[in-house]
XYZ file of C-alpha atoms in Angstrom:
514
model
C 272.415 106.370 186.753
C 271.665 110.264 185.693
C 272.224 109.266 182.058
C 269.859 106.471 182.324
C 267.192 108.614 183.533
C 267.770 111.422 181.080
C 267.466 108.727 178.323
C 264.296 107.499 180.059
C 262.830 110.985 180.195
C 263.685 111.794 176.482
C 261.955 108.457 175.494
C 258.827 109.542 177.412
C 258.469 112.918 175.508
C 259.237 111.666 172.022
C 256.185 110.465 170.445
C 256.095 108.367 167.251
C 253.617 108.599 164.474
C 251.838 105.378 165.525
C 251.480 106.393 169.182
C 250.300 109.782 168.141
C 247.532 108.350 165.852
C 246.481 106.042 168.722
C 246.292 108.584 171.365
C 244.368 110.923 168.891
C 241.732 108.208 168.344
C 241.399 107.424 172.043
C 240.901 111.161 172.597
C 237.991 111.280 170.353
C 234.342 110.525 170.907
C 233.492 106.881 171.172
C 230.991 105.552 168.734
C 227.561 105.245 170.306
C 227.177 101.591 169.233
C 229.714 99.626 171.578
C 230.167 96.828 168.743
C 231.289 99.457 166.132
C 233.435 101.019 168.697
C 234.978 97.562 169.532
C 235.794 97.082 165.738
C 237.551 100.340 165.768
C 239.377 99.487 168.991
C 240.818 96.416 167.675
C 242.307 98.140 164.546
C 243.962 100.761 166.739
C 245.170 98.209 169.332
C 246.939 96.322 166.656
C 249.258 99.465 165.963
C 250.577 99.109 169.559
C 252.989 96.450 168.419
C 254.751 98.928 166.178
C 258.524 98.598 166.853
C 258.517 102.438 166.772
C 256.299 102.608 169.797
C 258.475 102.812 172.920
C 257.795 101.212 176.375
C 256.782 104.572 177.856
C 254.457 105.421 174.950
C 253.264 101.915 175.101
C 252.328 102.229 178.732
C 250.689 105.601 178.164
C 248.605 104.185 175.329
C 247.803 101.033 177.386
C 246.365 103.099 180.113
C 243.923 104.709 177.805
C 243.154 101.356 175.900
C 242.317 99.949 179.389
C 239.992 102.788 180.170
C 238.326 102.530 176.768
C 237.835 98.722 176.631
C 236.202 98.793 180.063
C 233.908 101.521 178.822
C 233.002 99.544 175.774
C 232.370 96.444 178.075
C 230.238 98.607 180.375
C 227.988 99.652 177.384
C 227.711 96.206 175.879
C 227.023 94.302 178.986
C 223.255 95.271 179.241
C 222.871 93.294 175.854
C 223.761 90.163 177.769
C 221.543 90.961 180.807
C 218.469 91.079 178.769
C 219.348 88.089 176.270
C 218.154 84.486 176.692
C 220.420 81.574 175.733
C 221.511 80.518 173.155
C 222.475 84.103 172.181
C 221.643 85.307 168.675
C 224.260 84.620 166.428
C 225.448 88.360 166.106
C 225.357 88.876 169.728
C 227.262 85.846 170.356
C 229.977 86.826 168.048
C 230.206 90.412 169.534
C 230.479 88.940 173.052
C 233.174 86.373 171.998
C 235.135 89.311 170.238
C 234.778 91.607 173.348
C 236.095 88.827 175.683
C 239.168 88.258 173.232
C 239.831 91.749 173.215
C 239.703 92.119 176.996
C 242.281 89.270 177.257
C 244.471 90.894 174.625
C 244.720 94.154 176.457
C 245.261 92.158 179.673
C 247.992 90.526 177.854
C 249.573 93.890 176.895
C 249.550 95.140 180.572
C 251.214 91.694 181.582
C 254.046 92.138 179.141
C 254.525 95.818 180.304
C 254.671 94.882 183.839
C 257.277 92.186 182.930
C 259.239 94.769 180.891
C 259.016 97.217 183.745
C 260.514 94.805 186.388
C 263.618 94.523 184.238
C 264.352 98.340 183.891
C 265.805 100.935 186.187
C 263.136 103.482 185.399
C 260.167 102.498 187.553
C 259.889 105.998 188.930
C 259.138 107.334 185.456
C 256.081 105.073 184.671
C 253.680 102.982 186.562
C 254.511 100.486 189.178
C 254.515 96.833 187.969
C 251.927 96.091 190.698
C 249.453 98.403 189.275
C 249.922 97.018 185.810
C 249.415 93.566 187.036
C 246.198 94.584 188.862
C 244.711 96.014 185.687
C 245.679 92.961 183.920
C 243.712 90.685 186.336
C 240.937 93.117 186.435
C 240.307 92.648 182.405
C 240.837 89.015 182.892
C 237.964 88.931 185.503
C 235.725 90.905 183.160
C 236.426 88.621 180.235
C 235.534 85.659 182.424
C 232.441 87.347 183.571
C 231.287 88.082 179.923
C 231.946 84.450 178.903
C 229.901 83.081 181.768
C 226.930 85.572 181.001
C 227.025 84.213 177.453
C 226.880 80.733 178.584
C 230.365 79.873 177.448
C 233.280 77.937 179.176
C 236.297 80.037 180.103
C 238.338 80.929 176.946
C 241.529 78.717 176.290
C 244.385 80.351 178.232
C 242.342 82.571 180.702
C 243.219 80.715 183.511
C 246.817 80.353 182.629
C 247.205 84.140 182.219
C 245.481 84.825 185.544
C 247.643 82.310 187.386
C 250.784 83.771 185.712
C 250.044 87.411 186.502
C 249.156 86.476 190.195
C 252.416 84.232 190.527
C 254.556 87.098 188.976
C 253.151 89.574 191.365
C 253.730 87.246 194.255
C 257.288 86.839 193.583
C 257.861 90.547 193.441
C 255.780 91.487 196.311
C 256.763 88.800 198.737
C 258.472 91.238 201.099
C 255.879 93.988 200.972
C 253.534 94.581 203.751
C 250.256 92.826 203.929
C 251.427 90.237 201.256
C 250.023 89.817 197.693
C 246.829 88.613 198.697
C 245.935 92.073 200.280
C 247.062 94.098 197.079
C 244.555 95.350 194.530
C 245.819 92.696 192.229
C 245.081 90.102 194.769
C 241.542 91.394 195.217
C 240.845 91.035 191.397
C 242.472 87.366 191.587
C 240.119 86.566 194.629
C 237.005 88.005 192.914
C 237.717 85.763 189.904
C 238.112 82.816 191.921
C 234.942 83.594 194.149
C 232.813 83.538 190.731
C 234.500 80.446 189.569
C 233.628 78.345 192.461
C 229.902 79.156 192.682
C 229.409 77.351 189.350
C 228.645 80.356 187.379
C 226.815 78.208 184.633
C 224.150 77.801 187.469
C 223.528 81.423 187.548
C 221.403 83.807 185.230
C 223.263 86.692 183.674
C 221.465 89.070 185.933
C 222.592 87.190 188.965
C 226.188 86.916 187.612
C 226.415 90.851 187.029
C 224.904 91.532 190.564
C 227.479 88.909 191.994
C 230.396 90.748 190.457
C 229.335 94.083 191.881
C 228.677 92.352 195.190
C 232.150 91.030 195.509
C 233.699 94.423 195.137
C 233.028 94.963 198.803
C 233.532 91.257 199.951
C 236.016 89.378 197.805
C 238.926 90.554 199.917
C 237.531 88.325 202.799
C 238.481 85.208 200.976
C 241.724 83.583 201.941
C 244.593 83.043 199.277
C 247.477 80.935 200.554
C 250.484 78.841 199.419
C 249.931 76.242 202.280
C 247.033 73.762 202.488
C 244.337 75.094 204.721
C 243.236 73.040 207.792
C 240.606 72.134 207.810
C 240.318 72.006 204.278
C 236.788 70.918 203.584
C 235.725 74.192 202.058
C 239.033 74.769 200.374
C 240.227 74.613 196.720
C 243.712 74.116 195.275
C 245.240 75.506 192.108
C 248.186 74.393 190.029
C 249.551 77.747 188.487
C 251.251 75.965 185.830
C 248.059 74.693 184.357
C 245.170 76.452 182.393
C 242.633 75.076 184.985
C 239.997 76.855 187.461
C 240.238 76.051 191.307
C 239.474 72.436 192.109
C 237.699 71.499 195.237
C 239.826 69.716 197.881
C 236.850 67.658 198.808
C 236.329 66.318 195.329
C 239.852 65.721 194.169
C 243.014 65.429 196.609
C 245.842 67.919 195.630
C 248.825 66.231 193.996
C 251.876 65.882 196.326
C 253.974 68.626 194.593
C 255.179 72.063 195.384
C 253.976 75.150 193.580
C 250.289 74.639 194.593
C 248.124 77.652 195.807
C 244.867 77.304 197.986
C 241.898 79.349 198.051
C 239.209 79.427 200.935
C 235.980 81.275 200.143
C 234.335 80.229 203.489
C 234.802 83.522 205.264
C 232.568 85.107 202.756
C 229.627 82.657 203.774
C 229.947 84.029 207.131
C 229.170 87.523 205.878
C 226.452 86.356 203.504
C 224.660 84.747 206.482
C 224.609 88.065 208.241
C 223.183 89.680 205.147
C 220.471 86.915 204.745
C 219.324 87.144 208.150
C 219.235 91.127 207.780
C 217.267 90.901 204.571
C 214.710 88.287 205.890
C 213.868 90.580 208.861
C 213.515 93.578 206.473
C 211.147 91.694 204.138
C 209.215 90.564 207.123
C 208.859 94.048 208.514
C 207.732 95.184 205.039
C 205.096 92.632 204.977
C 203.901 93.444 208.507
C 203.210 97.155 207.710
C 201.896 96.410 204.255
C 204.801 97.826 202.144
C 205.837 96.428 198.767
C 208.765 93.987 199.188
C 210.305 95.362 196.017
C 210.405 98.896 197.144
C 213.530 100.587 198.750
C 214.688 97.546 200.816
C 217.772 97.342 198.901
C 218.896 100.886 198.943
C 222.562 100.480 198.768
C 223.486 103.256 201.362
C 221.302 101.085 203.833
C 221.612 97.568 202.824
C 225.215 97.594 201.636
C 224.103 95.471 198.581
C 224.176 96.394 194.910
C 221.135 97.242 192.853
C 219.963 95.019 189.920
C 217.893 92.383 191.667
C 214.702 92.466 193.623
C 214.826 91.715 197.393
C 213.392 88.183 196.737
C 215.969 87.534 193.944
C 218.627 88.647 196.249
C 217.518 86.493 199.106
C 217.474 83.443 196.804
C 220.989 84.237 195.359
C 222.621 84.939 198.770
C 221.231 81.469 200.026
C 222.887 79.660 197.275
C 226.122 81.641 197.622
C 226.200 80.791 201.256
C 225.687 77.148 200.599
C 228.665 77.037 197.654
C 231.079 79.266 199.668
C 230.617 77.225 202.849
C 231.199 73.749 201.263
C 231.925 72.736 197.519
C 229.027 70.705 196.142
C 229.852 67.049 195.848
C 228.627 64.727 193.001
C 226.787 61.917 195.106
C 225.507 59.691 192.013
C 227.617 58.235 189.209
C 226.916 59.653 185.698
C 226.742 57.182 182.766
C 227.145 58.163 179.182
C 224.027 57.683 177.058
C 222.833 58.612 173.458
C 219.123 58.674 173.083
C 216.395 61.296 172.155
C 213.902 62.686 174.630
C 210.876 64.988 174.488
C 211.019 68.251 176.357
C 208.748 71.071 177.440
C 210.658 73.946 178.821
C 209.341 76.625 181.176
C 206.888 76.421 184.190
C 204.068 78.262 182.452
C 204.475 75.741 179.419
C 204.387 72.533 181.530
C 201.331 74.280 183.551
C 199.503 74.623 180.216
C 200.506 70.964 179.078
C 199.095 69.647 182.248
C 195.723 71.683 181.891
C 195.158 71.481 178.092
C 197.077 68.435 176.771
C 199.592 68.091 174.310
C 197.587 69.249 171.218
C 198.899 72.924 171.481
C 202.008 72.150 173.755
C 205.493 73.526 172.922
C 207.408 70.143 172.654
C 210.848 69.846 171.306
C 213.196 67.005 170.800
C 216.532 66.901 172.710
C 219.458 64.423 173.083
C 220.533 62.837 176.394
C 224.267 62.418 176.456
C 224.731 61.268 180.068
C 222.420 60.450 183.110
C 222.402 59.396 186.837
C 219.668 58.401 188.957
C 219.168 62.053 190.068
C 219.418 63.782 186.723
C 220.294 64.235 183.184
C 222.621 66.198 180.723
C 220.951 66.953 177.576
C 221.610 69.014 174.321
C 219.445 70.326 171.660
C 219.323 68.380 168.340
C 216.615 70.219 166.398
C 217.137 73.944 167.070
C 216.135 75.829 170.292
C 212.825 77.486 170.735
C 211.681 79.758 173.489
C 213.590 81.164 176.494
C 216.154 78.967 178.631
C 217.837 80.010 181.825
C 219.569 78.445 184.732
C 216.966 77.653 187.455
C 213.962 77.014 185.361
C 211.526 74.156 185.252
C 211.651 71.668 182.506
C 209.322 68.580 181.853
C 211.274 65.476 180.077
C 210.128 61.986 178.947
C 211.653 59.534 176.635
C 208.429 58.939 174.684
C 204.658 59.463 174.626
C 204.151 56.113 176.630
C 205.827 57.524 179.643
C 204.880 60.154 182.191
C 206.611 63.599 182.280
C 209.521 63.850 184.655
C 209.830 67.496 186.118
C 213.356 68.730 186.267
C 215.170 71.792 187.430
C 217.891 73.223 185.071
C 221.031 73.372 187.405
C 223.360 74.517 184.791
C 223.252 75.771 181.088
C 226.157 76.136 178.500
C 226.223 77.453 175.010
C 229.723 77.424 173.501
C 228.131 78.212 170.008
C 224.881 79.860 169.009
C 223.500 76.556 167.520
C 223.887 74.335 170.461
C 222.924 74.405 174.187
C 223.725 71.963 176.834
C 221.598 71.678 180.058
C 222.222 69.931 183.428
C 218.945 68.743 184.987
C 218.062 67.601 188.496
C 214.964 65.489 188.712
C 212.316 67.084 191.104
C 209.457 64.558 190.288
C 208.406 61.796 188.197
C 204.849 63.339 187.476
C 202.961 66.426 188.099
C 199.397 68.013 188.410
C 198.801 71.484 187.206
C 196.984 73.672 189.834
C 196.702 77.281 190.756
C 197.473 78.841 194.163
C 197.062 81.992 196.128
C 198.900 82.993 199.334
C 197.726 84.819 202.294
C 199.434 87.980 202.459
C 199.747 88.197 198.751
C 197.435 89.609 196.131
C 194.116 88.272 197.133
C 192.597 88.457 193.686
C 195.527 86.832 191.811
C 196.194 83.199 191.645
C 199.385 81.852 190.152
C 200.008 78.676 188.104
C 201.778 75.977 189.894
C 202.548 72.187 189.873
C 202.009 69.542 192.422
C 204.777 67.266 192.735
C 204.479 63.934 194.382
C 206.878 62.732 197.109
C 210.300 61.515 195.790
C 212.102 58.642 197.513
C 215.220 59.592 199.605
C 214.599 63.312 198.706
C 211.135 64.503 199.745
C 208.598 62.702 202.154
C 205.780 64.978 201.312
C 204.105 66.505 198.396
C 205.479 69.718 197.082
C 204.577 72.749 195.081
C 206.515 74.134 192.099
C 205.589 77.781 191.687
C 207.216 80.929 190.124
C 209.880 82.745 192.231
C 208.572 85.167 194.745
C 205.174 83.181 195.152
C 205.998 81.995 198.696
C 204.921 85.068 200.966
C 203.561 83.373 204.040
C 202.764 79.946 205.633
C 199.329 79.428 204.488
C 197.959 79.280 200.736
C 194.928 78.228 198.895
C 195.052 75.468 196.285
C 192.619 75.073 193.552
C 192.566 71.961 191.143
C 190.149 72.009 188.183
C 189.397 68.485 186.979
C 186.163 66.533 186.578
C 185.220 68.093 190.018
C 186.586 71.366 191.409
C 188.944 70.910 194.389
C 189.889 73.755 196.916
C 191.812 73.336 199.898
C 193.725 75.527 202.437
C 197.373 74.250 202.681
C 200.446 74.958 205.087
C 203.877 75.266 203.878
C 206.367 72.869 205.676
C 209.549 74.228 204.257
C 211.331 76.006 201.418
C 213.222 73.153 199.483
C 214.562 75.118 196.602
C 214.733 78.775 195.411
C 216.137 79.885 192.133
C 215.914 82.968 189.935
C 212.833 81.293 188.282
C 211.111 78.867 190.499
C 210.369 77.937 194.223
C 209.899 74.341 195.520
C 208.356 74.022 198.944
C 206.757 70.967 200.712
C 203.241 71.253 202.098
C 200.342 69.610 203.727
C 196.683 70.053 204.024
C 196.116 72.613 206.850
C 194.665 70.752 209.726
C 193.323 73.919 211.196
C 191.946 76.121 208.364
C 190.960 79.662 208.861
């Protein structure tokens, strides 16, 4: 044993020429441009496969590569925060390259962890659990980048995450707390938490905020090897497959061994507490006349990360509570179709269409590839113009002889910069352009909005579709300019939908106007 340790120490202190070159570059100043730094990173990382680089040297270099790629990722991510989908071609290519690099470095940590487990020199190098945790952290970052770019998870991502977690579970089975409570277990849970909220339905800003939010809450989720009871809010995973978690309520798990289960419901309880706290804080701010976007979300007080306004946080938390409480179920059958439709994207553009007609309207041609009684899935066929994001409003019709249907973008995908796919939920079969002003808001400012007629089996009353953050009190004034000017005081009956872009609430004419 003493000879083995001496050999290990000698290997540790003998540095090959390749390792020396790698460490010298890593010790240098990073390029100010994260894309250029990424290109240099990939060139130097390829040298790590040189046979002259020992296991100990590889571990030392990998530690530094892990720090460097996370730094590049942190400097690149703001580019995704401010971009709209589909991404410009250069940005799309850089985002894909960064995602691949994060997964490559994760694979390096995984291989090193497997090698460590087969050696007698663990005391001389990092613990295999720490290596596995770093691998899972990088996999999570790669998944987030892909989601922010509107892409599906890269091939092999889920298989790698499952493999690392399963390997850690085998080697930590007897340790106190279990693998689900380890740092690696935390990173795996955070990845699963993001996956089950349908990341394609969130904006890039919401996804980045969610990832930071889960730093303090993901550990509450339950990871188990036995099927939970009750399992209505549970998911199952076949670790041998390259697949994300599957809701038990949507597909019964196969009757076989080796499945793992994930339950995010405990997070929903915490989210409910934070929603109540934030609602009360916003109400207090309105009562004393403070700005709602002031210091309500000071992390030291709220325990919530920065990056979104209080109204945006409240909207996102409500959706997280819903999705972590119970997986969404498809209630209507989708059927494949293939026909073109006309599309006008964006609440403001739809409002201008309703006010000014189609002469100067921004109307594009898209293709429907499946539909159900409650919605559509469409893809662009003539190039995408304007800004697209999850949660925005969109008007759609088959041809000029039909009225415009008002839809909400439920999800958005863009697996290449020339194509975008949207999932739409129908909110109304027609609309009227109006202006509204809420009591308690800016009395001198009205906002563009749409009146939506009642929708069978969905909504009994008329509704207003307005920009996010418009709804600040129960009463508002509605103005409709037609042949005759129409003004009414209205009362909100309830908030039906809230996204990062819009709010939809039912209303009635106020029977007791003030």
